[in-house]
XYZ file of N, CA and C in Angstrom:
744
model
N 0.824 -1.203 0.000
C 0.000 0.000 0.000
C 0.859 1.253 0.000
N 1.970 1.251 0.777
C 2.861 2.401 0.820
C 3.436 2.679 -0.555
N 3.847 1.639 -1.280
C 4.391 1.820 -2.613
C 3.348 2.411 -3.555
N 2.097 1.931 -3.426
C 1.023 2.437 -4.294
C 0.821 3.930 -4.084
N 0.736 4.352 -2.809
C 0.490 5.752 -2.513
C 1.655 6.618 -2.960
N 2.897 6.179 -2.688
C 4.065 6.967 -3.056
C 4.182 7.100 -4.559
N 3.887 6.039 -5.284
C 3.979 6.103 -6.740
C 2.914 7.035 -7.301
N 1.704 6.947 -6.736
C 0.635 7.829 -7.186
C 1.019 9.288 -6.973
N 1.645 9.588 -5.828
C 2.066 10.956 -5.550
C 3.112 11.420 -6.546
N 4.044 10.546 -6.884
C 5.085 10.891 -7.850
C 4.535 11.175 -9.217
N 3.621 10.334 -9.673
C 3.009 10.537 -10.985
C 2.146 11.790 -10.964
N 1.475 12.054 -9.835
C 0.658 13.259 -9.714
C 1.514 14.496 -9.902
N 2.698 14.508 -9.273
C 3.591 15.650 -9.398
C 3.965 15.883 -10.851
N 4.360 14.829 -11.551
C 4.754 14.975 -12.946
C 3.575 15.390 -13.817
N 2.388 14.883 -13.511
C 1.204 15.270 -14.273
C 0.880 16.743 -14.060
N 1.020 17.213 -12.820
C 0.789 18.617 -12.531
C 1.808 19.475 -13.266
N 3.069 19.022 -13.300
C 4.100 19.743 -14.045
C 3.685 19.888 -15.499
N 3.116 18.823 -16.061
C 2.709 18.853 -17.462
C 1.604 19.864 -17.711
N 0.556 19.823 -16.906
C -0.588 20.690 -17.186
C -0.307 22.149 -16.901
N 0.568 22.478 -15.946
C 0.816 23.888 -15.668
C 1.701 24.503 -16.735
N 2.124 23.689 -17.705
C 2.880 24.244 -18.815
C 1.991 25.082 -19.721
N 0.658 24.949 -19.522
C -0.259 25.739 -20.329
C -0.880 24.941 -21.451
N -0.627 23.629 -21.467
C -1.194 22.800 -22.529
C -2.707 22.694 -22.386
N -3.197 22.673 -21.152
C -4.632 22.526 -20.930
C -5.337 23.848 -21.152
N -6.544 23.797 -21.692
C -7.320 25.002 -21.962
C -8.453 25.184 -20.960
N -8.529 24.310 -19.939
C -9.632 24.407 -18.992
C -9.378 25.516 -17.982
N -10.397 25.846 -17.175
C -10.252 26.883 -16.164
C -9.342 26.429 -15.034
N -9.306 25.155 -14.767
C -8.445 24.631 -13.702
C -7.741 23.379 -14.196
N -6.633 23.527 -14.939
C -5.947 22.367 -15.492
C -5.370 21.457 -14.430
N -5.004 22.008 -13.257
C -4.490 21.149 -12.192
C -5.576 20.198 -11.714
N -6.793 20.737 -11.560
C -7.919 19.895 -11.178
C -8.150 18.816 -12.213
N -8.024 19.178 -13.496
C -8.209 18.194 -14.564
C -7.157 17.103 -14.492
N -5.930 17.491 -14.130
C -4.860 16.488 -14.032
C -5.174 15.477 -12.958
N -5.650 15.972 -11.798
C -5.971 15.054 -10.719
C -7.220 14.258 -11.047
N -8.139 14.849 -11.815
C -9.312 14.099 -12.268
C -8.865 12.896 -13.064
N -7.841 13.084 -13.895
C -7.320 11.991 -14.695
C -6.755 10.915 -13.804
N -6.050 11.344 -12.733
C -5.490 10.368 -11.810
C -6.586 9.683 -11.007
N -7.620 10.433 -10.682
C -8.642 9.912 -9.790
C -9.590 8.944 -10.465
N -9.649 8.994 -11.777
C -10.581 8.121 -12.464
C -11.977 8.703 -12.494
N -12.113 10.029 -12.192
C -13.428 10.659 -12.214
C -13.991 10.576 -13.623
N -15.159 9.939 -13.760
C -15.775 9.688 -15.057
C -14.872 8.864 -15.964
N -13.855 8.280 -15.387
C -12.905 7.437 -16.113
C -12.422 8.082 -17.412
N -11.769 9.235 -17.335
C -11.248 9.883 -18.543
C -10.004 9.159 -19.045
N -9.559 9.543 -20.223
C -8.320 8.984 -20.741
C -7.152 9.560 -19.950
N -6.275 8.694 -19.518
C -5.100 9.154 -18.779
C -3.916 9.366 -19.715
N -3.784 8.463 -20.681
C -2.701 8.560 -21.655
C -3.279 8.831 -23.042
N -2.431 9.270 -23.943
C -2.859 9.545 -25.308
C -2.663 8.334 -26.215
N -2.311 7.219 -25.634
C -2.119 5.953 -26.346
C -3.084 4.942 -25.751
N -3.742 4.141 -26.579
C -4.739 3.205 -26.072
C -4.147 2.156 -25.135
N -3.005 1.600 -25.502
C -2.380 0.588 -24.665
C -0.878 0.645 -24.829
N -0.161 0.086 -23.872
C 1.287 0.119 -23.995
C 1.986 -0.639 -22.889
N 3.270 -0.863 -23.118
C 4.146 -1.502 -22.139
C 5.429 -0.683 -22.093
N 5.791 -0.241 -20.903
C 7.006 0.553 -20.733
C 7.929 -0.169 -19.757
N 9.109 -0.523 -20.228
C 10.121 -1.131 -19.364
C 11.076 -0.040 -18.899
N 11.310 0.027 -17.598
C 12.213 1.031 -17.045
C 13.560 0.416 -16.672
N 14.584 1.237 -16.726
C 15.916 0.773 -16.364
C 15.974 0.453 -14.867
N 16.833 -0.491 -14.467
C 16.978 -0.800 -13.036
C 17.415 0.434 -12.247
N 16.848 0.596 -11.066
C 17.220 1.705 -10.192
C 18.060 1.170 -9.040
N 19.141 1.850 -8.729
C 19.989 1.432 -7.615
C 19.393 1.918 -6.299
N 19.435 1.047 -5.296
C 18.868 1.366 -3.986
C 19.979 1.693 -3.004
N 20.607 2.833 -3.192
C 21.657 3.313 -2.289
C 22.719 2.258 -2.021
N 23.109 1.538 -3.072
C 24.174 0.556 -2.940
C 23.765 -0.746 -2.289
N 22.455 -0.893 -2.001
C 21.999 -2.095 -1.304
C 21.213 -3.036 -2.201
N 21.060 -2.681 -3.480
C 20.327 -3.550 -4.387
C 19.758 -2.761 -5.549
N 18.817 -3.375 -6.249
C 18.193 -2.728 -7.398
C 16.701 -3.027 -7.438
N 15.972 -2.154 -8.120
C 14.556 -2.401 -8.359
C 14.267 -2.081 -9.823
N 13.470 -2.926 -10.457
C 13.152 -2.762 -11.873
C 11.639 -2.758 -12.043
N 11.128 -1.806 -12.813
C 9.687 -1.681 -12.996
C 9.283 -1.823 -14.455
N 8.080 -2.361 -14.639
C 7.456 -2.420 -15.966
C 6.030 -1.905 -15.825
N 5.662 -0.965 -16.674
C 4.318 -0.394 -16.668
C 3.490 -1.003 -17.796
N 2.292 -1.482 -17.452
C 1.336 -1.993 -18.437
C 0.083 -1.133 -18.344
N -0.502 -0.758 -19.476
C -1.772 -0.049 -19.410
C -2.633 -0.366 -20.630
N -3.926 -0.229 -20.432
C -4.899 -0.478 -21.495
C -6.035 0.524 -21.352
N -6.859 0.614 -22.389
C -8.011 1.509 -22.402
C -7.585 2.927 -22.012
N -6.506 3.396 -22.622
C -5.980 4.746 -22.410
C -5.610 5.017 -20.952
N -5.202 3.992 -20.239
C -4.754 4.156 -18.867
C -5.827 3.956 -17.823
N -7.044 3.661 -18.262
C -8.089 3.375 -17.271
C -7.742 2.108 -16.499
N -6.989 1.249 -17.153
C -6.426 0.069 -16.490
C -4.910 0.199 -16.532
N -4.289 0.033 -15.378
C -2.844 0.201 -15.308
C -2.258 -0.764 -14.279
N -1.099 -1.310 -14.594
C -0.429 -2.223 -13.668
C 1.061 -1.927 -13.670
N 1.662 -1.954 -12.488
C 3.104 -1.773 -12.348
C 3.683 -3.047 -11.744
N 4.534 -3.697 -12.514
C 5.206 -4.914 -12.051
C 6.606 -4.514 -11.589
N 6.944 -4.891 -10.374
C 8.203 -4.439 -9.779
C 9.002 -5.626 -9.227
N 10.289 -5.673 -9.568
C 11.195 -6.691 -9.043
C 12.300 -5.981 -8.264
N 12.418 -6.302 -6.983
C 13.423 -5.676 -6.127
C 14.335 -6.741 -5.530
N 15.625 -6.540 -5.682
C 16.626 -7.431 -5.098
C 17.543 -6.612 -4.210
N 17.681 -7.017 -2.952
C 18.505 -6.253 -2.018
C 19.341 -7.181 -1.140
N 20.395 -6.614 -0.611
C 21.282 -7.338 0.297
C 21.678 -6.373 1.399
N 21.013 -6.495 2.558
C 21.238 -5.592 3.673
C 21.777 -6.387 4.863
N 23.003 -6.136 5.210
C 23.650 -6.808 6.348
C 23.536 -8.326 6.238
N 23.768 -8.820 5.026
C 23.769 -10.260 4.815
C 22.408 -10.880 4.594
N 21.358 -10.064 4.650
C 20.004 -10.566 4.414
C 19.643 -10.288 2.958
N 19.574 -11.340 2.163
C 19.264 -11.208 0.745
C 17.763 -11.378 0.526
N 17.156 -10.360 -0.051
C 15.711 -10.370 -0.267
C 15.385 -10.195 -1.746
N 14.448 -10.992 -2.208
C 13.938 -10.885 -3.583
C 12.433 -10.688 -3.491
N 11.929 -9.615 -4.099
C 10.497 -9.332 -4.075
C 9.996 -9.039 -5.488
N 8.947 -9.734 -5.887
C 8.323 -9.557 -7.193
C 6.860 -9.237 -6.920
N 6.452 -7.991 -7.195
C 5.109 -7.543 -6.823
C 4.364 -6.961 -8.013
N 3.053 -6.836 -7.836
C 2.192 -6.224 -8.847
C 1.240 -5.255 -8.164
N 1.106 -4.048 -8.744
C 0.170 -3.061 -8.238
C -0.716 -2.608 -9.398
N -2.004 -2.721 -9.207
C -2.967 -2.487 -10.284
C -3.928 -1.365 -9.901
N -4.233 -0.502 -10.869
C -5.298 0.484 -10.719
C -6.279 0.250 -11.861
N -7.509 -0.064 -11.500
C -8.547 -0.314 -12.494
C -9.736 0.575 -12.149
N -9.758 1.773 -12.736
C -10.824 2.714 -12.405
C -10.721 3.173 -10.965
N -11.724 2.843 -10.153
C -11.755 3.239 -8.751
C -11.179 2.157 -7.833
N -10.613 1.115 -8.398
C -10.129 -0.012 -7.594
C -8.614 -0.132 -7.657
N -7.995 -0.322 -6.497
C -6.561 -0.558 -6.421
C -6.309 -1.967 -5.923
N -5.351 -2.649 -6.524
C -5.020 -4.031 -6.163
C -3.513 -4.148 -5.988
N -3.083 -4.865 -4.968
C -1.660 -5.071 -4.732
C -1.429 -6.494 -4.235
N -0.425 -7.169 -4.792
C -0.114 -8.526 -4.322
C 1.320 -8.905 -4.672
N 1.822 -9.898 -3.946
C 3.153 -10.425 -4.206
C 3.063 -11.591 -5.186
N 3.973 -11.616 -6.139
C 4.087 -12.763 -7.028
C 5.074 -13.756 -6.429
N 6.161 -13.207 -5.893
C 7.155 -14.058 -5.238
C 7.991 -13.229 -4.279
N 8.307 -13.821 -3.129
C 9.197 -13.175 -2.173
C 10.053 -14.237 -1.495
N 11.353 -14.012 -1.493
C 12.258 -14.923 -0.802
C 13.212 -14.111 0.075
N 13.569 -14.679 1.213
C 14.539 -14.073 2.115
C 15.614 -15.105 2.385
N 16.826 -14.819 1.932
C 17.937 -15.768 2.016
C 17.557 -17.126 1.431
N 16.837 -17.076 0.312
C 16.454 -18.289 -0.402
C 15.189 -18.949 0.099
N 14.654 -18.517 1.223
C 13.442 -19.117 1.782
C 12.211 -18.427 1.207
N 11.265 -19.224 0.741
C 10.042 -18.680 0.153
C 9.130 -18.106 1.243
N 8.858 -16.798 1.166
C 7.961 -16.135 2.116
C 6.842 -15.401 1.384
N 6.473 -15.921 0.218
C 5.446 -15.282 -0.604
C 4.086 -15.293 0.100
N 3.465 -14.116 0.174
C 2.125 -14.017 0.743
C 1.104 -14.243 -0.366
N 0.110 -15.044 -0.072
C -0.958 -15.283 -1.035
C -2.201 -14.463 -0.684
N -1.947 -13.272 -0.115
C -3.025 -12.344 0.211
C -2.912 -11.133 -0.706
N -3.974 -10.822 -1.431
C -4.017 -9.657 -2.306
C -4.878 -8.588 -1.643
N -4.374 -7.363 -1.555
C -5.169 -6.279 -0.983
C -5.961 -5.596 -2.093
N -7.191 -5.273 -1.794
C -8.083 -4.630 -2.760
C -8.686 -3.398 -2.103
N -8.587 -2.263 -2.765
C -9.021 -1.008 -2.162
C -9.971 -0.242 -3.060
N -10.964 0.394 -2.446
C -11.820 1.337 -3.143
C -11.141 2.698 -3.019
N -10.719 3.253 -4.134
C -9.928 4.478 -4.128
C -10.756 5.753 -4.178
N -12.074 5.644 -4.174
C -12.924 6.825 -4.365
C -12.661 7.922 -3.330
N -12.534 7.526 -2.054
C -12.351 8.534 -1.009
C -11.019 9.258 -1.183
N -9.982 8.492 -1.484
C -8.671 9.080 -1.737
C -8.730 10.011 -2.947
N -9.431 9.578 -3.990
C -9.549 10.365 -5.209
C -10.321 11.659 -4.959
N -11.365 11.579 -4.125
C -12.150 12.763 -3.802
C -11.314 13.774 -3.020
N -10.444 13.265 -2.128
C -9.561 14.144 -1.365
C -8.609 14.870 -2.316
N -8.077 14.145 -3.291
C -7.160 14.733 -4.258
C -7.873 15.780 -5.101
N -9.122 15.478 -5.477
C -9.911 16.414 -6.273
C -10.169 17.713 -5.509
N -10.556 17.581 -4.239
C -10.854 18.761 -3.428
C -9.617 19.643 -3.288
N -8.464 19.018 -3.092
C -7.224 19.765 -2.963
C -6.873 20.465 -4.268
N -7.049 19.756 -5.391
C -6.688 20.310 -6.689
C -7.531 21.526 -7.040
N -8.827 21.484 -6.700
C -9.729 22.575 -7.061
C -9.384 23.873 -6.340
N -8.651 23.752 -5.223
C -8.298 24.949 -4.457
C -6.974 25.564 -4.924
N -6.294 24.910 -5.865
C -4.990 25.395 -6.308
C -5.117 26.458 -7.386
N -4.248 27.445 -7.319
C -4.146 28.470 -8.348
C -2.941 28.127 -9.217
N -3.183 27.884 -10.512
C -2.121 27.402 -11.394
C -0.953 28.376 -11.484
N -1.244 29.645 -11.681
C -0.175 30.633 -11.819
C 0.634 30.756 -10.537
N -0.051 30.695 -9.410
C 0.648 30.773 -8.130
C 1.513 29.532 -7.927
N 0.983 28.384 -8.343
C 1.732 27.130 -8.224
C 3.011 27.185 -9.054
N 2.899 27.701 -10.281
C 4.065 27.821 -11.157
C 5.116 28.738 -10.537
N 4.646 29.806 -9.937
C 5.565 30.766 -9.323
C 6.251 30.162 -8.102
N 5.468 29.534 -7.240
C 6.020 28.967 -6.008
C 6.991 27.821 -6.263
N 6.734 27.058 -7.331
C 7.587 25.907 -7.630
C 8.647 26.227 -8.679
N 8.741 27.533 -9.061
C 9.728 27.966 -10.055
C 9.698 27.041 -11.266
N 8.505 26.863 -11.809
C 8.308 25.980 -12.958
C 9.092 26.454 -14.180
N 9.747 25.505 -14.853
C 10.506 25.826 -16.064
C 10.266 24.766 -17.131
N 10.180 25.221 -18.373
C 10.136 24.309 -19.504
C 11.585 24.115 -19.952
N 12.003 22.862 -20.055
C 13.410 22.555 -20.312
C 13.660 21.995 -21.709
N 12.721 22.194 -22.624
C 12.895 21.707 -23.992
C 12.404 20.282 -24.156
N 13.106 19.514 -24.954
C 12.723 18.120 -25.198
C 13.907 17.193 -24.922
N 13.593 15.922 -24.768
C 14.627 14.906 -24.567
C 14.150 13.592 -25.188
N 15.040 12.928 -25.903
C 14.697 11.650 -26.525
C 15.130 10.508 -25.620
N 14.165 9.674 -25.284
C 14.398 8.532 -24.391
C 13.686 7.326 -24.969
N 14.352 6.203 -25.001
C 13.770 4.954 -25.500
C 13.195 5.112 -26.901
N 13.813 5.950 -27.691
C 13.400 6.099 -29.086
C 12.269 7.069 -29.351
N 11.744 7.731 -28.302
C 10.677 8.710 -28.491
C 11.081 10.030 -27.835
N 10.531 11.119 -28.331
C 10.894 12.441 -27.819
C 9.781 13.001 -26.943
N 10.131 13.342 -25.714
C 9.152 13.874 -24.778
C 9.484 15.286 -24.356
N 8.542 15.944 -23.697
C 8.731 17.296 -23.198
C 9.320 17.247 -21.792
N 10.303 18.100 -21.560
C 10.999 18.111 -20.288
C 10.595 19.330 -19.468
N 10.327 19.114 -18.172
C 9.929 20.176 -17.269
C 10.714 20.051 -15.974
N 10.747 21.118 -15.201
C 11.380 21.028 -13.891
C 10.714 21.985 -12.920
N 10.797 21.655 -11.639
C 10.284 22.510 -10.573
C 11.261 22.455 -9.407
N 11.211 23.460 -8.562
C 12.009 23.487 -7.345
C 11.068 23.215 -6.179
N 11.349 22.193 -5.404
C 10.480 21.843 -4.294
C 10.630 22.821 -3.129
N 11.756 23.562 -3.117
C 12.017 24.542 -2.061
C 12.485 25.834 -2.718
N 11.720 26.917 -2.550
C 12.070 28.184 -3.190
C 13.422 28.706 -2.718
N 13.821 28.311 -1.509
C 15.101 28.770 -0.979
C 16.276 28.020 -1.590
N 15.983 26.928 -2.289
C 17.027 26.134 -2.946
C 16.614 25.899 -4.405
N 16.645 26.943 -5.223
C 16.169 26.847 -6.611
C 16.952 25.891 -7.490
N 18.185 25.569 -7.091
C 18.995 24.654 -7.902
C 18.723 23.191 -7.577
N 18.042 22.935 -6.475
C 17.680 21.559 -6.115
C 16.341 21.258 -6.783
N 16.391 20.810 -8.025
C 15.196 20.704 -8.840
C 14.764 19.258 -9.083
N 13.472 19.112 -9.342
C 12.897 17.838 -9.757
C 12.611 17.947 -11.250
N 13.105 16.988 -12.025
C 12.928 17.010 -13.474
C 11.997 15.882 -13.902
N 11.224 16.144 -14.941
C 10.354 15.111 -15.502
C 10.308 15.209 -17.008
N 10.257 14.066 -17.676
C 10.092 14.021 -19.123
C 8.843 13.204 -19.408
N 7.886 13.807 -20.128
C 6.618 13.151 -20.406
C 6.433 12.977 -21.909
N 5.861 11.834 -22.290
C 5.536 11.553 -23.682
C 4.111 11.035 -23.744
N 3.220 11.830 -24.334
C 1.808 11.458 -24.407
C 1.256 11.107 -23.022
N 1.698 11.883 -22.022
C 1.316 11.747 -20.609
C 1.959 10.549 -19.921
N 2.858 9.873 -20.567
C 3.591 8.753 -19.963
C 4.899 9.282 -19.382
N 5.215 8.905 -18.158
C 6.477 9.319 -17.547
C 7.622 8.524 -18.173
N 8.494 9.240 -18.899
C 9.670 8.599 -19.479
C 10.864 8.697 -18.546
N 10.882 9.764 -17.774
C 12.033 9.983 -16.904
C 11.654 10.905 -15.762
N 12.190 10.650 -14.585
C 12.033 11.551 -13.452
C 13.332 11.547 -12.662
N 13.725 12.702 -12.192
C 14.970 12.840 -11.431
C 14.743 13.741 -10.232
N 15.138 13.274 -9.074
C 15.093 14.073 -7.860
C 16.343 13.733 -7.063
N 17.377 14.532 -7.240
C 18.651 14.238 -6.603
C 19.236 12.958 -7.164
N 19.577 12.036 -6.273
C 20.163 10.767 -6.704
C 19.116 9.726 -7.081
N 17.833 10.072 -6.900
C 16.752 9.145 -7.223
C 16.270 9.429 -8.640
N 16.311 8.426 -9.497
C 15.898 8.650 -10.878
C 15.202 7.430 -11.461
N 14.330 7.685 -12.408
C 13.632 6.645 -13.162
C 13.749 6.994 -14.637
N 14.081 5.988 -15.459
C 14.245 6.249 -16.885
C 13.746 5.063 -17.688
N 12.935 5.329 -18.713
C 12.401 4.263 -19.558
C 13.509 3.665 -20.420
N 13.508 2.342 -20.529
C 14.472 1.644 -21.384
C 13.860 1.329 -22.741
N 12.542 1.056 -22.746
C 11.840 0.773 -23.999
C 10.363 1.049 -23.813
N 9.681 1.341 -24.919
C 8.246 1.590 -24.873
C 7.594 0.956 -26.091
N 6.514 0.212 -25.841
C 5.733 -0.425 -26.906
C 4.359 0.231 -26.921
N 3.987 0.805 -28.055
C 2.723 1.525 -28.156
C 1.647 0.697 -28.855
N 0.426 0.800 -28.325
C -0.746 0.147 -28.919
C -0.533 -1.348 -29.156
N -0.043 -2.017 -28.116
C 0.161 -3.465 -28.178
C -0.902 -4.159 -27.326
N -1.085 -5.440 -27.557
C -2.038 -6.216 -26.762
C -1.433 -6.512 -25.389
N -2.133 -6.086 -24.346
C -1.679 -6.341 -22.977
C -2.570 -7.420 -22.374
N -1.999 -8.519 -21.875
C -2.808 -9.602 -21.309
C -3.732 -9.114 -20.198
N -4.978 -9.543 -20.236
C -5.948 -9.148 -19.207
C -5.505 -9.606 -17.821
N -4.692 -10.654 -17.760
C -4.220 -11.189 -16.483
C -3.372 -10.178 -15.717
N -2.786 -9.209 -16.415
C -1.953 -8.206 -15.750
C -2.779 -7.317 -14.826
N -4.099 -7.250 -15.028
C -4.951 -6.362 -14.251
C -5.870 -7.118 -13.287
N -5.629 -8.412 -13.139
C -6.505 -9.243 -12.307
C -5.730 -9.919 -11.192
N -6.461 -10.308 -10.137
C -5.856 -11.065 -9.040
C -5.754 -12.525 -9.462
N -4.576 -13.126 -9.359
C -4.407 -14.521 -9.782
C -5.233 -15.485 -8.926
N -5.524 -16.625 -9.479
C -6.242 -17.664 -8.731
C -5.389 -18.123 -7.549
N -6.060 -18.495 -6.464
C -5.351 -19.017 -5.309
C -5.013 -17.973 -4.259
N -5.391 -16.705 -4.496
C -5.109 -15.643 -3.531
C -6.349 -15.324 -2.698
N -6.121 -14.998 -1.427
C -7.178 -14.501 -0.560
C -7.224 -12.991 -0.705
N -8.432 -12.436 -0.837
C -8.572 -10.995 -1.032
C -8.873 -10.302 0.294
N -8.071 -9.280 0.602
C -8.260 -8.499 1.824
C -8.619 -7.063 1.453
N -9.775 -6.597 1.928
C -10.213 -5.232 1.630
C -9.440 -4.248 2.516
N -8.955 -3.152 1.916
C -8.185 -2.141 2.640
C -8.766 -0.763 2.367
N -8.895 0.050 3.418
C -9.382 1.417 3.290
C -8.180 2.344 3.131
N -8.021 2.942 1.952
C -6.850 3.764 1.657
C -6.760 4.972 2.578
N -7.878 5.664 2.787
C -7.875 6.865 3.625
C -7.428 6.534 5.042
N -7.926 5.415 5.588
C -7.543 5.018 6.940
C -6.060 4.688 7.014
N -5.533 4.016 5.989
C -4.115 3.671 5.970
C -3.247 4.919 5.903
N -3.674 5.923 5.152
C -2.924 7.167 5.061
C -2.929 7.904 6.390
N -4.073 7.878 7.079
C -4.165 8.525 8.385
C -3.263 7.828 9.392
N -3.206 6.503 9.347
C -2.326 5.760 10.251
C -0.862 6.100 9.996
N -0.513 6.167 8.695
C 0.869 6.482 8.326
C 1.235 7.891 8.812
N 0.298 8.835 8.661
C 0.546 10.204 9.093
C 0.711 10.270 10.615
N -0.116 9.505 11.330
C -0.045 9.477 12.791
C 1.281 8.894 13.261
N 1.752 7.860 12.582
C 3.033 7.250 12.931
C 4.174 8.237 12.704
N 4.067 8.992 11.610
C 5.102 9.971 11.308
C 5.165 11.064 12.353
N 3.983 11.515 12.832
C 3.933 12.552 13.848
C 4.481 12.044 15.185
N 4.224 10.779 15.490
C 4.678 10.218 16.760
C 6.186 10.085 16.842
N 6.831 10.012 15.661
C 8.290 9.869 15.615
C 8.997 11.215 15.721
N 8.247 12.300 15.556
C 8.870 13.632 15.601
C 9.091 14.090 17.036
């Protein structure tokens, strides 16, 4: 669940960067961007009907690597992120192969395989969440934002174009702290698909992209043999926030 929320936040940031460039003609393009993320009326999220994006392995601070593959169909109304993480921390070798799915208002997360020092610890429990409340919270926040003020506060800049994985996307950047304008977050988008993101030493970059290909329906479904556990996203976020406050 933590990975799902963090990834959604990251994509939201890049989507907001895209719309504040002035591409949107609506009265509140930021709200429209979050509407796309929220699945409100299930709009098109991407400008391509279906696709598969393989990302380059990311280094985990010298302790391992994680590799992601993005699958989407129906213009992003269905989306799945397959992630393989291998780490070695103080002699503990961990292998995790997971899947996170967003299908309209529903979020699904489950392990495909997990081993610790070679021992199989795979959970056969899939979490299933109704994302409507989380999406409504995002919508309410977005509607209160002023695009021009947001651009000013985040020192938004258009950085030209960049070719990645054989396609050319638009590059943008923002400063998360006005007092540190050189500490910037960069994003490269192609037809609303994240090709690249950089924030300090943390980066994601597409290795290949397949457009308008057939994506197996199994990528968006819970496999047979799993127990389904319902999870309330809003409650989980509140718990996480409470834990963070207690540590301060």
